[in-house]
Coordinates of N, CA and C in Angstrom, one line a residue:
X274 N -14.4 -15.0 -2.1 CA -14.3 -14.6 -3.5 C -15.7 -14.8 -4.1
X275 N -15.9 -14.1 -5.1 CA -17.2 -14.0 -5.8 C -17.3 -15.1 -6.9
X276 N -18.6 -15.4 -7.2 CA -18.8 -16.3 -8.3 C -18.4 -15.6 -9.7
X277 N -18.3 -16.4 -10.7 CA -18.0 -15.8 -12.0 C -19.1 -14.8 -12.4
X278 N -20.4 -15.2 -12.2 CA -21.5 -14.3 -12.5 C -21.4 -12.9 -11.7
X279 N -21.0 -13.0 -10.5 CA -20.9 -11.8 -9.6 C -19.7 -11.0 -10.1
X280 N -18.6 -11.6 -10.5 CA -17.5 -10.9 -11.0 C -17.8 -10.1 -12.2
X281 N -18.7 -10.6 -13.1 CA -19.1 -9.9 -14.3 C -19.9 -8.7 -13.9
X282 N -20.9 -8.9 -13.0 CA -21.7 -7.8 -12.5 C -20.9 -6.7 -11.8
X283 N -19.9 -7.1 -11.0 CA -19.1 -6.2 -10.3 C -18.2 -5.4 -11.3
X284 N -17.8 -6.0 -12.4 CA -17.0 -5.3 -13.4 C -17.7 -4.2 -14.0
X285 N -19.0 -4.4 -14.3 CA -19.8 -3.3 -14.9 C -20.2 -2.3 -13.8
X286 N -20.3 -2.7 -12.6 CA -20.6 -1.8 -11.5 C -19.4 -0.8 -11.3
X287 N -18.2 -1.4 -11.3 CA -17.0 -0.5 -11.1 C -16.9 0.4 -12.3
X288 N -17.2 0.0 -13.5 CA -17.2 0.9 -14.7 C -18.2 2.1 -14.5
X289 N -19.4 1.7 -14.0 CA -20.4 2.8 -13.7 C -19.9 3.7 -12.6
X290 N -19.3 3.1 -11.6 CA -18.8 3.9 -10.5 C -17.8 4.9 -11.0
X291 N -16.9 4.5 -11.9 CA -15.9 5.4 -12.5 C -16.5 6.5 -13.3
X292 N -17.5 6.2 -14.1 CA -18.2 7.2 -14.8 C -18.9 8.2 -13.9
X293 N -19.5 7.7 -12.8 CA -20.2 8.6 -11.9 C -19.2 9.5 -11.2
X294 N -18.0 8.9 -10.8 CA -17.0 9.7 -10.1 C -16.4 10.8 -11.0
X295 N -16.1 10.5 -12.2 CA -15.6 11.5 -13.1 C -16.6 12.6 -13.4
X296 N -17.9 12.2 -13.6 CA -18.9 13.2 -13.8 C -19.1 14.1 -12.7
X297 N -18.7 13.7 -11.5 CA -18.9 14.5 -10.3 C -17.5 15.1 -9.8
X298 N -16.5 15.2 -10.7 CA -15.3 15.9 -10.3 C -14.3 15.1 -9.5
X299 N -14.4 13.8 -9.5 CA -13.5 13.0 -8.7 C -12.7 12.1 -9.6
X300 N -11.8 12.8 -10.3 CA -11.0 12.1 -11.3 C -10.1 11.0 -10.8
X301 N -9.4 11.3 -9.7 CA -8.5 10.4 -9.1 C -9.2 9.1 -8.7
X302 N -10.3 9.3 -8.0 CA -11.1 8.1 -7.6 C -11.6 7.3 -8.8
X303 N -12.0 8.0 -9.8 CA -12.5 7.4 -11.0 C -11.5 6.5 -11.6
X304 N -10.3 7.0 -11.7 CA -9.2 6.2 -12.3 C -8.9 5.0 -11.4
X305 N -8.8 5.2 -10.1 CA -8.5 4.1 -9.2 C -9.6 3.0 -9.3
X306 N -10.9 3.4 -9.2 CA -12.0 2.5 -9.2 C -12.2 1.8 -10.6
X307 N -12.0 2.6 -11.6 CA -12.2 2.1 -13.0 C -11.3 0.9 -13.3
X308 N -10.1 0.9 -12.8 CA -9.1 -0.2 -13.1 C -9.7 -1.5 -12.6
X309 N -10.4 -1.5 -11.5 CA -11.0 -2.7 -11.0 C -12.0 -3.3 -11.9
X310 N -12.6 -2.5 -12.8 CA -13.5 -3.1 -13.8 C -12.8 -4.1 -14.7
X311 N -11.6 -3.8 -15.1 CA -10.9 -4.7 -16.0 C -10.3 -5.9 -15.1
X312 N -9.9 -5.6 -13.9 CA -9.4 -6.7 -13.0 C -10.5 -7.7 -12.8
X313 N -11.7 -7.3 -12.5 CA -12.8 -8.2 -12.3 C -13.2 -8.9 -13.5
X314 N -13.2 -8.2 -14.7 CA -13.6 -8.9 -15.9 C -12.6 -10.0 -16.3
X315 N -11.3 -9.7 -16.1 CA -10.3 -10.7 -16.3 C -10.4 -11.9 -15.4
X316 N -10.8 -11.7 -14.2 CA -11.0 -12.8 -13.2 C -12.2 -13.6 -13.6
X317 N -13.2 -13.0 -14.2 CA -14.4 -13.7 -14.7 C -13.9 -14.6 -15.9
X318 N -13.0 -14.1 -16.7 CA -12.5 -14.9 -17.8 C -11.7 -16.1 -17.3
X319 N -10.9 -15.9 -16.2 CA -10.1 -17.0 -15.6 C -11.1 -18.1 -15.1
X320 N -12.2 -17.7 -14.5 CA -13.2 -18.6 -14.0 C -13.7 -19.5 -15.2
X321 N -14.0 -18.8 -16.3 CA -14.5 -19.6 -17.5 C -13.5 -20.5 -18.0
X322 N -12.2 -20.0 -18.1 CA -11.2 -20.8 -18.7 C -10.8 -22.1 -17.8
X323 N -10.9 -21.9 -16.5 CA -10.7 -23.0 -15.6 C -11.9 -23.8 -15.3
X324 N -13.0 -23.4 -15.9 CA -14.3 -24.1 -15.7 C -14.7 -24.2 -14.3
X325 N -14.6 -23.1 -13.6 CA -15.1 -23.1 -12.2 C -16.0 -21.9 -12.1
X326 N -17.1 -22.1 -11.3 CA -18.1 -21.1 -11.1 C -17.7 -20.1 -10.0
X327 N -16.9 -20.6 -9.1 CA -16.5 -19.7 -7.9 C -15.1 -20.0 -7.6
X328 N -14.3 -19.0 -7.3 CA -12.9 -19.2 -7.0 C -12.7 -19.0 -5.5
X329 N -12.9 -20.0 -4.7 CA -12.7 -19.9 -3.3 C -11.7 -21.0 -2.9
X330 N -11.0 -20.7 -1.8 CA -10.0 -21.7 -1.3 C -10.6 -23.1 -1.1
X331 N -11.9 -23.1 -0.7 CA -12.5 -24.4 -0.4 C -12.7 -25.2 -1.7
X332 N -12.8 -24.5 -2.8 CA -13.1 -25.2 -4.1 C -11.8 -25.5 -4.8
X333 N -10.9 -24.6 -4.8 CA -9.6 -24.7 -5.6 C -8.5 -24.8 -4.6
X334 N -7.5 -25.6 -4.9 CA -6.4 -25.7 -3.9 C -5.8 -24.3 -3.6
X335 N -5.4 -24.2 -2.3 CA -5.0 -22.9 -1.8 C -3.9 -22.2 -2.6
X336 N -2.9 -22.9 -3.0 CA -1.8 -22.3 -3.8 C -2.3 -21.7 -5.1
X337 N -3.3 -22.4 -5.7 CA -3.8 -21.9 -7.0 C -4.7 -20.7 -6.7
X338 N -5.6 -20.8 -5.7 CA -6.5 -19.7 -5.4 C -5.7 -18.4 -5.1
X339 N -4.6 -18.6 -4.4 CA -3.8 -17.4 -4.0 C -3.2 -16.7 -5.2
X340 N -2.9 -17.4 -6.2 CA -2.3 -16.8 -7.4 C -3.4 -16.0 -8.2
X341 N -4.7 -16.3 -7.9 CA -5.8 -15.6 -8.5 C -6.1 -14.3 -7.8
X342 N -5.7 -14.2 -6.5 CA -6.1 -13.1 -5.7 C -5.0 -12.0 -5.8
X343 N -4.9 -11.5 -7.0 CA -4.0 -10.4 -7.4 C -4.7 -9.3 -8.1
X344 N -3.9 -8.2 -8.2 CA -4.5 -7.0 -8.9 C -3.7 -6.7 -10.2
X345 N -2.7 -7.3 -10.4 CA -1.8 -7.0 -11.6 C -2.5 -7.5 -12.9
X346 N -2.9 -6.5 -13.7 CA -3.6 -6.8 -14.9 C -2.9 -7.7 -15.9
X347 N -1.6 -7.5 -16.0 CA -0.8 -8.3 -17.0 C -0.7 -9.7 -16.5
X348 N -0.6 -9.9 -15.2 CA -0.6 -11.3 -14.6 C -1.9 -11.9 -14.8
X349 N -3.0 -11.2 -14.6 CA -4.4 -11.7 -14.8 C -4.6 -12.0 -16.3
X350 N -4.0 -11.2 -17.2 CA -4.2 -11.5 -18.6 C -3.5 -12.9 -18.9
X351 N -2.4 -13.1 -18.4 CA -1.7 -14.4 -18.6 C -2.6 -15.6 -18.0
X352 N -3.1 -15.4 -16.8 CA -3.9 -16.4 -16.2 C -5.2 -16.7 -17.0
X353 N -5.7 -15.6 -17.7 CA -6.9 -15.8 -18.5 C -6.7 -16.5 -19.7
X354 N -5.4 -16.7 -20.2 CA -5.1 -17.3 -21.4 C -5.4 -16.5 -22.6
X355 N -5.6 -15.2 -22.4 CA -5.9 -14.3 -23.5 C -4.8 -13.5 -24.1
X356 N -3.6 -13.8 -23.7 CA -2.4 -13.0 -24.2 C -2.3 -13.0 -25.7
X357 N -2.4 -14.2 -26.4 CA -2.3 -14.2 -27.8 C -3.5 -13.5 -28.5
X358 N -4.7 -13.7 -27.9 CA -5.9 -13.1 -28.5 C -5.8 -11.6 -28.4
X359 N -5.2 -11.1 -27.2 CA -5.1 -9.6 -27.0 C -4.1 -9.1 -28.0
X360 N -3.0 -9.8 -28.2 CA -1.9 -9.3 -29.1 C -2.5 -9.2 -30.5
X361 N -3.3 -10.2 -30.9 CA -4.0 -10.2 -32.3 C -4.9 -9.0 -32.4
X362 N -5.7 -8.8 -31.3 CA -6.7 -7.7 -31.3 C -6.0 -6.4 -31.4
X363 N -4.8 -6.3 -30.8 CA -4.0 -5.0 -30.9 C -3.5 -4.8 -32.3
X364 N -3.1 -5.9 -33.0 CA -2.6 -5.8 -34.3 C -3.7 -5.4 -35.3
X365 N -4.9 -6.0 -35.1 CA -6.0 -5.7 -36.0 C -6.7 -4.4 -35.7
X366 N -6.6 -3.8 -34.5 CA -7.4 -2.6 -34.2 C -6.5 -1.7 -33.4
X367 N -6.1 -0.6 -34.1 CA -5.3 0.4 -33.4 C -5.9 1.1 -32.2
X368 N -7.2 1.3 -32.3 CA -7.9 2.0 -31.2 C -7.9 1.0 -30.0
X369 N -8.1 -0.3 -30.2 CA -8.1 -1.2 -29.1 C -6.7 -1.3 -28.5
X370 N -5.7 -1.3 -29.4 CA -4.3 -1.3 -28.9 C -4.0 -0.1 -28.0
X371 N -4.4 1.1 -28.4 CA -4.1 2.3 -27.6 C -4.9 2.2 -26.3
X372 N -6.1 1.7 -26.4 CA -7.0 1.5 -25.2 C -6.3 0.6 -24.2
X373 N -5.9 -0.6 -24.7 CA -5.3 -1.6 -23.8 C -4.0 -1.0 -23.2
X374 N -3.2 -0.3 -24.0 CA -2.0 0.4 -23.5 C -2.3 1.3 -22.3
X375 N -3.3 2.1 -22.4 CA -3.7 3.0 -21.4 C -4.1 2.3 -20.1
X376 N -4.8 1.2 -20.3 CA -5.3 0.4 -19.1 C -4.2 -0.4 -18.5
X377 N -3.4 -1.0 -19.3 CA -2.4 -2.0 -18.8 C -1.5 -1.4 -17.7
X378 N -1.3 0.0 -17.7 CA -0.5 0.6 -16.7 C -1.2 0.9 -15.3
X379 N -2.5 0.6 -15.3 CA -3.2 0.8 -14.0 C -2.7 -0.1 -12.9
X380 N -2.7 0.4 -11.7 CA -2.3 -0.4 -10.5 C -3.2 0.0 -9.4
X381 N -3.4 -1.0 -8.5 CA -4.2 -0.7 -7.3 C -3.4 0.3 -6.4
X382 N -2.1 0.4 -6.6 CA -1.3 1.3 -5.8 C -1.6 2.8 -6.1
X383 N -2.5 3.0 -7.1 CA -3.0 4.4 -7.4 C -3.7 5.0 -6.1
X384 N -4.1 4.2 -5.2 CA -4.8 4.7 -4.1 C -3.9 5.5 -3.2
X385 N -2.6 5.4 -3.4 CA -1.7 6.2 -2.6 C -1.2 7.5 -3.3
X386 N -1.8 7.8 -4.4 CA -1.4 8.9 -5.2 C -2.5 10.0 -5.2
X387 N -2.0 11.2 -5.2 CA -3.0 12.4 -5.2 C -3.2 12.8 -6.7
X388 N -4.4 13.3 -6.9 CA -4.8 14.0 -8.1 C -4.6 13.1 -9.4
X389 N -5.3 13.6 -10.4 CA -5.3 13.0 -11.7 C -6.1 13.9 -12.6
X390 N -5.6 14.2 -13.8 CA -6.3 15.1 -14.7 C -7.6 14.5 -15.1
X391 N -8.6 15.3 -15.2 CA -10.0 14.9 -15.6 C -9.9 14.4 -17.0
X392 N -9.2 15.1 -17.9 CA -9.1 14.7 -19.3 C -8.4 13.3 -19.4
X393 N -7.4 13.0 -18.7 CA -6.7 11.7 -18.7 C -7.7 10.6 -18.2
X394 N -8.5 10.9 -17.2 CA -9.4 9.9 -16.7 C -10.6 9.7 -17.7
X395 N -11.0 10.7 -18.3 CA -12.1 10.6 -19.3 C -11.7 9.7 -20.4
X396 N -10.5 9.8 -20.9 CA -9.9 9.0 -21.9 C -9.7 7.6 -21.4
X397 N -9.3 7.4 -20.1 CA -9.1 6.1 -19.5 C -10.5 5.4 -19.4
X398 N -11.5 6.1 -19.1 CA -12.9 5.5 -19.0 C -13.4 5.0 -20.3
X399 N -13.1 5.8 -21.4 CA -13.5 5.4 -22.7 C -12.7 4.1 -23.1
X400 N -11.4 4.1 -22.7 CA -10.6 2.9 -23.0 C -11.1 1.7 -22.2
X401 N -11.6 1.9 -21.0 CA -12.2 0.8 -20.2 C -13.3 0.2 -21.0
X402 N -14.2 1.1 -21.5 CA -15.4 0.6 -22.2 C -15.0 -0.3 -23.4
X403 N -14.0 0.1 -24.1 CA -13.5 -0.6 -25.3 C -13.0 -1.9 -24.9
X404 N -12.1 -2.0 -23.9 CA -11.5 -3.3 -23.5 C -12.6 -4.2 -22.8
X405 N -13.5 -3.6 -22.1 CA -14.6 -4.4 -21.5 C -15.4 -5.1 -22.5
X406 N -15.7 -4.3 -23.6 CA -16.5 -4.9 -24.7 C -15.8 -6.1 -25.3
X407 N -14.5 -6.0 -25.4 CA -13.7 -7.1 -26.0 C -13.7 -8.3 -25.0
X408 N -13.5 -8.0 -23.7 CA -13.5 -9.1 -22.7 C -14.8 -9.8 -22.6
X409 N -15.9 -9.1 -22.8 CA -17.2 -9.8 -22.8 C -17.3 -10.9 -23.8
X410 N -16.6 -10.8 -24.8 CA -16.6 -11.9 -25.9 C -15.9 -13.2 -25.4
X411 N -15.2 -13.1 -24.2 CA -14.4 -14.2 -23.8 C -14.8 -14.8 -22.4
X412 N -15.9 -14.2 -21.9 CA -16.4 -14.8 -20.6 C -17.7 -15.4 -20.9

C-alpha cells in the first residue's frame, strides 16, 4: 500500500489519466480510471484521520488494513469520517451535491462493461474535479 503522500499524487494522476483518455476518445476507460481518483483521495483522508503515514499490514493490524483495501466509495467515505461534512456540503452547494451523486455510483466493476457516452464521461470528469477540490481540504 502507498503512503498518504503517494495516495494524493496518485489521485491527481488518475484524474489526469481520465482527462487524457476522454480527450482521445476512450470514454469507457476514462470513466473507469477516473473513479480511482476519488478512491485514492478518500484513502488519503483515511490516513490523515487515523494519523498514519502509510497503510500497510506491517504497520496496522491486518483486520483493520483489510477493511481499508476496498473500492467502494461510500464505505471509504464512512472510513474517512467525512459523512456529515459531505452531507453538509451537499446541502450548502447544489453543484457539489450533483457532482457527488454522479461520482458515488462509480464502481471498479465498470471494467467489465462496454462503452460509455463521451458526454456522460465529460460530465463525470468535471464532477471528479469538483469533489477532488473538496477532498483536498480534508487531507
